[in-house]
Every structure is written in structure tokens, then in C-alpha cells.
CSV table of C-alpha atoms in Angstrom, one decimal:
chain,number,residue,atom,x,y,z
A,1,UNK,CA,-194.8,-107.8,9.8
A,2,UNK,CA,-193.4,-111.3,9.5
A,3,UNK,CA,-195.0,-114.1,11.4
A,4,UNK,CA,-193.0,-117.3,12.1
A,5,UNK,CA,-194.3,-120.5,13.8
A,6,UNK,CA,-192.4,-123.5,14.9
A,7,UNK,CA,-193.9,-126.9,16.1
A,8,UNK,CA,-192.7,-130.4,16.8
A,9,UNK,CA,-195.6,-132.4,15.2
A,10,UNK,CA,-194.7,-135.7,16.8
A,11,UNK,CA,-195.3,-137.6,13.6
A,12,UNK,CA,-196.8,-135.6,10.8
A,13,UNK,CA,-199.0,-138.3,9.4
A,14,UNK,CA,-200.8,-138.7,12.7
A,15,UNK,CA,-200.8,-134.9,13.4
A,16,UNK,CA,-202.4,-134.3,10.0
A,17,UNK,CA,-205.4,-136.5,10.9
A,18,UNK,CA,-205.8,-134.9,14.3
A,19,UNK,CA,-205.8,-131.2,13.5
A,20,UNK,CA,-202.5,-130.1,12.0
A,21,UNK,CA,-203.9,-129.7,8.5
A,22,UNK,CA,-206.7,-127.5,9.8
A,23,UNK,CA,-204.2,-125.4,11.8
A,24,UNK,CA,-202.0,-124.9,8.7
A,25,UNK,CA,-205.0,-124.0,6.6
A,26,UNK,CA,-205.9,-121.2,9.0
A,27,UNK,CA,-202.5,-119.9,10.1
A,28,UNK,CA,-201.4,-116.5,9.0
A,29,UNK,CA,-197.7,-117.4,9.4
A,30,UNK,CA,-195.2,-116.5,6.7
A,31,UNK,CA,-192.9,-119.3,7.7
A,32,UNK,CA,-193.6,-122.6,9.5
A,33,UNK,CA,-190.8,-124.8,10.9
A,34,UNK,CA,-191.7,-128.5,11.6
A,35,UNK,CA,-189.8,-131.1,13.6
A,36,UNK,CA,-190.1,-134.8,14.2
A,37,UNK,CA,-191.9,-135.3,10.9
A,38,UNK,CA,-191.0,-139.0,11.0
A,39,UNK,CA,-192.0,-139.6,7.3
A,40,UNK,CA,-190.6,-139.4,3.9
A,41,UNK,CA,-192.3,-136.8,1.7
A,42,UNK,CA,-193.8,-139.5,-0.6
A,43,UNK,CA,-195.4,-141.1,2.5
A,44,UNK,CA,-197.4,-137.9,3.1
A,45,UNK,CA,-200.8,-137.2,1.6
A,46,UNK,CA,-200.5,-134.7,-1.3
A,47,UNK,CA,-202.3,-132.0,0.6
A,48,UNK,CA,-199.8,-132.3,3.5
A,49,UNK,CA,-196.7,-132.8,1.3
A,50,UNK,CA,-197.5,-129.8,-1.0
A,51,UNK,CA,-200.1,-127.6,0.7
A,52,UNK,CA,-201.6,-124.8,-1.4
A,53,UNK,CA,-199.9,-121.5,-1.0
A,54,UNK,CA,-196.6,-122.9,0.4
A,55,UNK,CA,-193.1,-123.7,-0.8
A,56,UNK,CA,-192.2,-126.9,1.1
A,57,UNK,CA,-188.7,-128.3,1.9
A,58,UNK,CA,-188.3,-131.6,3.6
A,59,UNK,CA,-185.2,-133.1,5.3
A,60,UNK,CA,-186.1,-136.6,6.4
A,61,UNK,CA,-183.9,-138.9,8.4
A,62,UNK,CA,-182.1,-141.8,6.9
A,63,UNK,CA,-183.3,-143.7,9.9
A,64,UNK,CA,-186.9,-144.6,9.0
A,65,UNK,CA,-189.6,-143.3,11.3
A,66,UNK,CA,-187.3,-141.0,13.2
A,67,UNK,CA,-186.6,-137.3,13.4
A,68,UNK,CA,-187.2,-135.3,10.1
A,69,UNK,CA,-187.5,-131.5,9.8
A,70,UNK,CA,-189.2,-129.3,7.3
A,71,UNK,CA,-189.6,-125.6,6.3
A,72,UNK,CA,-192.8,-124.1,4.8
A,73,UNK,CA,-192.5,-120.6,3.3
A,74,UNK,CA,-195.0,-118.4,1.6
A,75,UNK,CA,-192.2,-116.9,-0.5
A,76,UNK,CA,-189.9,-119.0,-2.5
A,77,UNK,CA,-186.4,-119.0,-0.9
A,78,UNK,CA,-183.3,-117.9,-2.6
A,79,UNK,CA,-181.5,-121.0,-1.4
A,80,UNK,CA,-182.1,-124.1,0.8
A,81,UNK,CA,-179.5,-126.1,2.6
A,82,UNK,CA,-179.8,-129.4,4.6
A,83,UNK,CA,-177.5,-130.2,7.4
A,84,UNK,CA,-174.7,-128.1,8.8
A,85,UNK,CA,-171.6,-129.7,7.5
A,86,UNK,CA,-171.0,-132.5,10.0
A,87,UNK,CA,-171.1,-135.9,8.3
A,88,UNK,CA,-172.8,-137.8,11.2
A,89,UNK,CA,-175.8,-135.5,11.0
A,90,UNK,CA,-176.1,-134.7,7.3
A,91,UNK,CA,-178.9,-137.2,6.8
A,92,UNK,CA,-180.2,-137.4,10.3
A,93,UNK,CA,-183.2,-135.1,9.6
A,94,UNK,CA,-182.3,-132.6,12.2
A,95,UNK,CA,-181.5,-129.3,10.4
A,96,UNK,CA,-182.7,-127.4,7.3
A,97,UNK,CA,-182.2,-123.7,6.5
A,98,UNK,CA,-183.4,-121.3,3.8
A,99,UNK,CA,-182.4,-117.9,2.7
A,100,UNK,CA,-185.3,-115.4,2.4
A,101,UNK,CA,-184.8,-111.6,1.7
A,102,UNK,CA,-182.7,-110.3,4.6
A,103,UNK,CA,-183.2,-113.5,6.7
A,104,UNK,CA,-181.8,-117.0,7.0
A,105,UNK,CA,-184.4,-119.1,8.8
A,106,UNK,CA,-183.8,-122.7,10.0
A,107,UNK,CA,-185.8,-125.6,11.5
A,108,UNK,CA,-183.9,-127.6,14.1
A,109,UNK,CA,-184.6,-130.8,15.9
A,110,UNK,CA,-181.8,-131.3,18.5
A,111,UNK,CA,-181.5,-134.9,19.7
A,112,UNK,CA,-183.5,-135.6,22.9
A,113,UNK,CA,-181.0,-137.7,24.8
A,114,UNK,CA,-181.3,-140.0,27.7
A,115,UNK,CA,-178.8,-140.0,30.6
A,116,UNK,CA,-176.4,-143.0,30.5
A,117,UNK,CA,-177.2,-144.0,26.9
A,118,UNK,CA,-175.8,-143.6,23.4
A,119,UNK,CA,-178.7,-141.2,22.8
A,120,UNK,CA,-177.1,-138.7,25.3
A,121,UNK,CA,-173.7,-139.2,23.6
A,122,UNK,CA,-175.3,-138.4,20.3
A,123,UNK,CA,-176.8,-135.3,21.8
A,124,UNK,CA,-173.5,-134.1,23.1
A,125,UNK,CA,-171.8,-134.7,19.8
A,126,UNK,CA,-174.5,-132.7,18.1
A,127,UNK,CA,-174.1,-129.8,20.5
A,128,UNK,CA,-170.4,-129.8,20.2
A,129,UNK,CA,-170.6,-129.6,16.4
A,130,UNK,CA,-173.5,-127.2,16.2
A,131,UNK,CA,-172.3,-124.3,18.2
A,132,UNK,CA,-169.3,-123.5,16.0
A,133,UNK,CA,-171.7,-123.7,13.0
A,134,UNK,CA,-174.1,-121.3,14.6
A,135,UNK,CA,-171.2,-118.8,15.2
A,136,UNK,CA,-170.1,-119.2,11.6
A,137,UNK,CA,-173.6,-118.8,10.3
A,138,UNK,CA,-174.1,-115.6,12.3
A,139,UNK,CA,-170.8,-114.2,10.9
A,140,UNK,CA,-171.6,-115.1,7.3
A,141,UNK,CA,-175.1,-113.7,7.6
A,142,UNK,CA,-173.8,-110.4,9.1
A,143,UNK,CA,-171.4,-110.0,6.2
A,144,UNK,CA,-174.2,-110.4,3.8
A,145,UNK,CA,-176.5,-108.1,5.7
A,146,UNK,CA,-178.8,-110.8,6.9
A,147,UNK,CA,-180.4,-111.8,10.2
A,148,UNK,CA,-180.6,-115.4,11.4
A,149,UNK,CA,-183.5,-117.2,13.0
A,150,UNK,CA,-183.2,-120.9,14.2
A,151,UNK,CA,-186.5,-122.2,15.3
A,152,UNK,CA,-187.3,-125.6,16.6
A,153,UNK,CA,-187.2,-128.2,19.4
A,154,UNK,CA,-183.9,-127.6,21.1
A,155,UNK,CA,-184.7,-130.3,23.8
A,156,UNK,CA,-183.2,-128.2,26.6
A,157,UNK,CA,-185.0,-126.2,29.2
A,158,UNK,CA,-182.6,-123.3,29.8
A,159,UNK,CA,-183.7,-121.9,33.1
A,160,UNK,CA,-185.8,-123.0,36.1
A,161,UNK,CA,-188.6,-120.9,34.7
A,162,UNK,CA,-188.6,-123.1,31.6
A,163,UNK,CA,-190.1,-126.2,33.2
A,164,UNK,CA,-192.7,-126.7,35.9
A,165,UNK,CA,-190.9,-129.5,37.8
A,166,UNK,CA,-187.4,-128.3,37.6
A,167,UNK,CA,-186.4,-129.7,41.0
A,168,UNK,CA,-187.2,-133.2,40.0
A,169,UNK,CA,-185.4,-133.0,36.6
A,170,UNK,CA,-181.9,-131.8,37.6
A,171,UNK,CA,-180.4,-135.2,36.7
A,172,UNK,CA,-182.5,-135.8,33.6
A,173,UNK,CA,-181.7,-135.1,30.0
A,174,UNK,CA,-183.1,-131.8,28.9
A,175,UNK,CA,-182.2,-130.0,32.2
A,176,UNK,CA,-178.7,-131.2,32.8
A,177,UNK,CA,-176.2,-128.6,34.0
A,178,UNK,CA,-173.9,-129.2,31.0
A,179,UNK,CA,-176.8,-128.9,28.5
A,180,UNK,CA,-178.0,-125.6,30.1
A,181,UNK,CA,-174.4,-124.3,30.1
A,182,UNK,CA,-174.2,-125.1,26.4
A,183,UNK,CA,-177.4,-123.2,25.7
A,184,UNK,CA,-176.1,-120.3,27.8
A,185,UNK,CA,-173.1,-120.2,25.4
A,186,UNK,CA,-175.4,-120.0,22.4
A,187,UNK,CA,-177.1,-117.1,24.1
A,188,UNK,CA,-173.9,-115.4,25.3
A,189,UNK,CA,-173.3,-112.1,23.4
A,190,UNK,CA,-169.6,-112.8,23.6
A,191,UNK,CA,-169.9,-116.4,22.4
A,192,UNK,CA,-172.8,-117.7,20.3
A,193,UNK,CA,-174.2,-114.2,20.1
A,194,UNK,CA,-177.9,-115.2,19.8
A,195,UNK,CA,-181.0,-114.2,21.6
A,196,UNK,CA,-183.9,-116.3,23.1
A,197,UNK,CA,-186.7,-114.3,21.5
A,198,UNK,CA,-189.6,-115.5,23.5
A,199,UNK,CA,-187.8,-115.1,26.8
A,200,UNK,CA,-186.7,-111.6,25.8
A,201,UNK,CA,-190.4,-110.7,25.4
A,202,UNK,CA,-191.5,-112.6,28.5
A,203,UNK,CA,-188.6,-112.2,30.9
A,204,UNK,CA,-190.5,-112.8,34.2
A,205,UNK,CA,-193.0,-115.6,33.6
A,206,UNK,CA,-193.0,-119.3,34.1
A,207,UNK,CA,-192.8,-120.8,30.6
A,208,UNK,CA,-194.7,-120.2,28.4
A,209,UNK,CA,-194.5,-124.0,28.1
A,210,UNK,CA,-194.6,-125.7,24.7
A,211,UNK,CA,-194.4,-129.4,25.5
A,212,UNK,CA,-196.5,-131.5,27.9
A,213,UNK,CA,-196.2,-135.2,28.4
A,214,UNK,CA,-199.2,-137.3,27.3
A,215,UNK,CA,-198.8,-139.2,30.6
A,216,UNK,CA,-201.2,-138.3,33.5
A,217,UNK,CA,-202.7,-134.9,33.6
A,218,UNK,CA,-199.6,-132.9,32.6
A,219,UNK,CA,-201.4,-130.8,30.0
A,220,UNK,CA,-204.4,-130.1,32.2
A,221,UNK,CA,-202.1,-129.1,35.1
A,222,UNK,CA,-199.8,-127.2,32.8
A,223,UNK,CA,-196.9,-129.3,34.0
A,224,UNK,CA,-194.8,-128.5,30.9
A,225,UNK,CA,-191.5,-127.7,29.5
A,226,UNK,CA,-190.3,-124.8,27.3
A,227,UNK,CA,-188.0,-126.5,24.9
A,228,UNK,CA,-189.3,-125.1,21.6
A,229,UNK,CA,-187.4,-121.8,20.8
A,230,UNK,CA,-187.0,-119.0,18.4
A,231,UNK,CA,-183.2,-118.2,18.7
A,232,UNK,CA,-182.2,-115.3,16.6
A,233,UNK,CA,-179.5,-112.7,16.0
A,234,UNK,CA,-180.0,-109.7,18.3
A,235,UNK,CA,-181.1,-107.4,15.4
A,236,UNK,CA,-184.1,-109.6,14.6
A,237,UNK,CA,-184.9,-110.2,18.3
A,238,UNK,CA,-185.1,-106.5,18.8
A,239,UNK,CA,-187.8,-106.4,16.1
A,240,UNK,CA,-190.0,-109.1,17.7
A,241,UNK,CA,-193.2,-107.5,18.9
A,242,UNK,CA,-195.4,-110.4,20.0
A,243,UNK,CA,-194.7,-114.1,21.0
A,244,UNK,CA,-197.1,-116.7,22.2
A,245,UNK,CA,-197.8,-120.5,22.4
A,246,UNK,CA,-200.8,-121.7,20.5
A,247,UNK,CA,-201.9,-124.0,23.3
A,248,UNK,CA,-205.0,-126.2,22.5
A,249,UNK,CA,-208.1,-125.3,24.4
A,250,UNK,CA,-208.4,-128.9,25.8
A,251,UNK,CA,-206.4,-132.1,26.0
A,252,UNK,CA,-208.7,-133.7,23.4
A,253,UNK,CA,-208.0,-131.0,20.8
A,254,UNK,CA,-204.2,-131.5,20.8
A,255,UNK,CA,-202.7,-132.8,17.6
A,256,UNK,CA,-199.2,-133.1,19.1
A,257,UNK,CA,-197.6,-133.3,22.5
A,258,UNK,CA,-196.0,-129.9,21.6
A,259,UNK,CA,-197.8,-126.7,20.7
A,260,UNK,CA,-196.8,-124.1,18.0
A,261,UNK,CA,-194.7,-121.3,19.2
A,262,UNK,CA,-195.3,-118.1,17.2
A,263,UNK,CA,-193.6,-114.8,17.0
A,264,UNK,CA,-194.4,-111.6,15.1
A,265,UNK,CA,-191.4,-109.7,13.8
A,266,UNK,CA,-191.5,-106.2,12.4
A,267,UNK,CA,-189.4,-106.5,9.3
């Protein structure tokens, strides 16, 4: 069994003080994918930068205090790569991948976007460049006898079941028709060729949500979004046996506005 968790930490230095460090110390995950680290490795406490029992790989953003992704693996990877070959995003802290035996696993932080702004333009450029890379990665992995797993904050709710207030968000970034169509391409067997692992295990449920705004009572009312995904090649998805969101018991116990999304794979 292989257990993989992904979580947007919403600033790792703050999260570490609020409960992330305790969560990491008790998790049984073999791989942890982090997004929105928002810190250089040297800015992190030693226990967070190099936690005992883990190999850690950081891809900070060149824009200070923004983005940043990381991979933590129990087993030392055969190789680690930052970025996906597009110059604009090589140092943006949005993608890092590692080769483990039989598996390439990646941590992704797709831009969040905001309609009518440069942020949305950036998101669209990222998506345009990233889909061909995903296709190439799948083909290269298949040739090498490997599966692929891209975990992270994709910042898109794919279906109406993926956010509570879908009617009120049709014109907002994260649920725009063109964004959802792009994710459909990623998940189309004839195009991207990937599988939404959690949805494949939970096809007929609302959510399970993984992000709730800090505003109002979104968490208490479970007015959330499912934007944190495990997206894998079909062979690996077929070996997923259990998937769940590690939702905090109370609002006060949250250490991020996201919660870890964890999947058990029979490898």
C-alpha cells in the first residue's frame, strides 16, 4: 500500500505554528505534496525544512512570498525536476516532480486567477502550456513502465458537485466554462488521458470539499470547493482503494484554509 497526501498549506511558516508540524509527525503518508509554501527553504525552521524521516524537495517562487511547492518522500527519489519546460513558469514555484520506483509523482499549484485581470491571463497561459506537458509526461512514463500522479491545488472545480455554491460562481475564476472544459480535456481518455482519482472513488457525492473560505461560516456550513486533486494515469487510478479529506474537527483546529486530500494506492 502506498499513501499519498496533498495539501495547500496557505503559508508554511504560519501553518507549522498552527498544526501542520503535528500533522506531518503523525501522518502515515509515503509522499506529501505541498502547495503555497510562500517561503524560501532557509526561512523555515530546521524541523520544518528537513523533518526527520523525509527527503524534502523545495521549489520556491522567484516572487517573494508567493506560491512555492514541495515534495516530501519517505524514499529517496531517483530524480527530481522543477518546472515543466516553459520559461515563464520555471521559477514560479508551481511545479516539482520526482521519480520513485514505478511512479512519477508531482506537486502542482496552478494559478488561481481573477476574471478581468492579468492573474487570469497568467492562469490561461499556464493551462495552455501545461496540458501538452501532461500528455508528454504520460507518454514518456508509459514508455518507461511508470505511472504518473499529479497532486495539488488545481484551482478549478470541475463539476457542479465540486462546489457548494456552483450557481453563484458561474462567472468566477475557478468555475469558468473554459477552465472546466480544459480540465475535461486533461481527464479525457482520448486527450490528456488522466483520471480524477477521488471522483472515480466517490462518483455520486457532493465534494468531498477540500477548501473553505475563512470568511463567514463557510467551514462550519461546509460551503466549500473541491479544487485539490489527485490526477493520475488510469493504471494507478485503478489501484486506488481509499480516498478522503482530512477535514479538521472544528474551525479553530484548522491550520490552513485547505485540508489534506489523501489516497491509498495498492502498489
